[in-house]
Amino acid sequence: MINSKKAVMIGCGFVGSASVFALMQSGLFTEIVLIDADKNKAEGEAMDISHGIPFASPMKIYAGDYDDVADAAIVVISAGAGQKPGETRLDLVNKNVAIFKSIIPEIAKRNFAGIMLVVANPVDILTQVAIKLSGLPENRVIGSGTVLDSARLRYKLGEHLSVDSRSVHAFIIGEHGDSEVVAWSSANVSGVPLSEMCEMRGHYKHKENTAEIATEVKNSAYEIINKKHATYYGIAMSVKRICEVIMRDEKSILPVSHMIHGVYDIDGVSLSMPAIVGADGIESDIPINLSGEEALKLKESADSLKKIMETIEL
């Protein structure tokens, strides 16, 4: 646990900048440093976001360099090539592993003692790459994982049932990507099982409705990318939420990407499962109930990530 209220954002593209904008409004930090390969871009974003400080709370937002990570509580890494229309998150692997090979050793050199939050895609692979390259304890390297996918799911279910999405408890687990799994078995609305709640609200076609919602959630990033070429507001709010949980030591349960050891027969691969998150990063996994089919799909998701990991030279 580090006693600092400083965050560093590495990568000032759409996701990095939108995340800093969300963090500026959160009041969690007194200092936010922006680092980018293009120093002018980092300076421009820092200036632009700083002009909102009079409407938020006092803090310093400025462009910096890797020396700034030494005393940071959280370093967020959003640097990397973005997903283009028609590309899957896994298509980005080699481009972004190369970028991480230049970034992570720089952080490691500074004896960084905080939490590393990986947001760049494919997030599960890059979280595992960051653990290997940084030498940090596994609990202190977290990927944003399926926090956003789960929020999209809760939003859709909230709309479907006409209830507040904050009362919907449902997780997407596994890869943040095409093999993600909706944990329907454990989904509930304030403790009421989902199927029961659906019937209360006049929905009886469970199989069709759940399949449709799962597909919409899985494809929503592709749809947004096709329409506006990038997704950044939803992930920015996810980054803010993860940072809140860490900075306030909330011990909240989030489906973040982290190294899994022995949950549902999965070992030595980074993917999303609900975990207790606090000031020290990952505290422990939460074993959620899955149906046999869901557990099988989760294992398949893990195996597909493992295969890709095996092709990466570090």
Coordinates of C-alpha atoms in Angstrom, one line a residue, residues 1-9 23 28-33 62 66-77 107 110-118 136 139-142 242-249 277-282:
M1 CA 0.0 0.0 0.0
I2 CA 1.5 3.4 -1.0
N3 CA 0.6 6.6 0.7
S4 CA 0.4 8.8 -2.3
K5 CA -2.4 10.6 -4.2
K6 CA -0.7 10.6 -7.5
A7 CA -1.7 8.8 -10.7
V8 CA 0.2 8.4 -13.9
M9 CA -1.4 7.8 -17.2
L23 CA -10.3 11.0 -12.8
L28 CA -9.3 10.8 -5.8
F29 CA -5.9 12.3 -6.7
T30 CA -4.0 15.6 -6.1
E31 CA -1.7 15.0 -9.0
I32 CA -2.2 13.3 -12.4
V33 CA 0.8 13.0 -14.8
Y62 CA 0.8 18.0 -16.2
Y66 CA 8.9 7.9 -16.5
D67 CA 10.6 9.4 -13.4
D68 CA 7.1 10.5 -12.3
V69 CA 6.0 6.9 -11.7
A70 CA 8.4 6.4 -8.8
D71 CA 6.0 7.7 -6.1
A72 CA 2.7 7.1 -7.9
A73 CA -0.1 5.2 -6.2
I74 CA -1.5 4.0 -9.6
V75 CA 0.0 3.8 -13.0
V76 CA -2.6 3.3 -15.7
I77 CA -1.4 2.0 -19.1
I107 CA 8.4 1.5 -14.9
R110 CA 11.9 3.2 -11.1
N111 CA 11.1 0.8 -8.2
F112 CA 7.4 1.5 -8.6
A113 CA 5.6 0.5 -5.4
G114 CA 2.0 1.1 -6.4
I115 CA -0.7 -0.7 -8.4
M116 CA -0.3 -1.1 -12.2
L117 CA -3.6 -0.9 -14.1
V118 CA -3.6 -2.2 -17.7
L136 CA 5.8 -7.0 -9.7
N139 CA -1.8 -9.0 -7.0
R140 CA -0.4 -5.5 -7.9
V141 CA -0.9 -5.9 -11.7
I142 CA -4.6 -5.6 -12.7
I242 CA -11.3 0.7 -10.4
C243 CA -9.1 3.6 -9.2
E244 CA -11.8 4.5 -6.6
V245 CA -11.8 1.0 -5.2
I246 CA -8.0 1.0 -4.9
M247 CA -7.6 4.5 -3.5
R248 CA -10.4 4.1 -0.9
D249 CA -9.4 0.6 -0.1
V277 CA -10.0 -5.3 -4.9
G278 CA -8.5 -2.9 -2.4
A279 CA -5.4 -0.8 -1.7
D280 CA -3.1 -3.7 -2.3
G281 CA -4.7 -4.7 -5.5
I282 CA -6.2 -8.2 -5.8

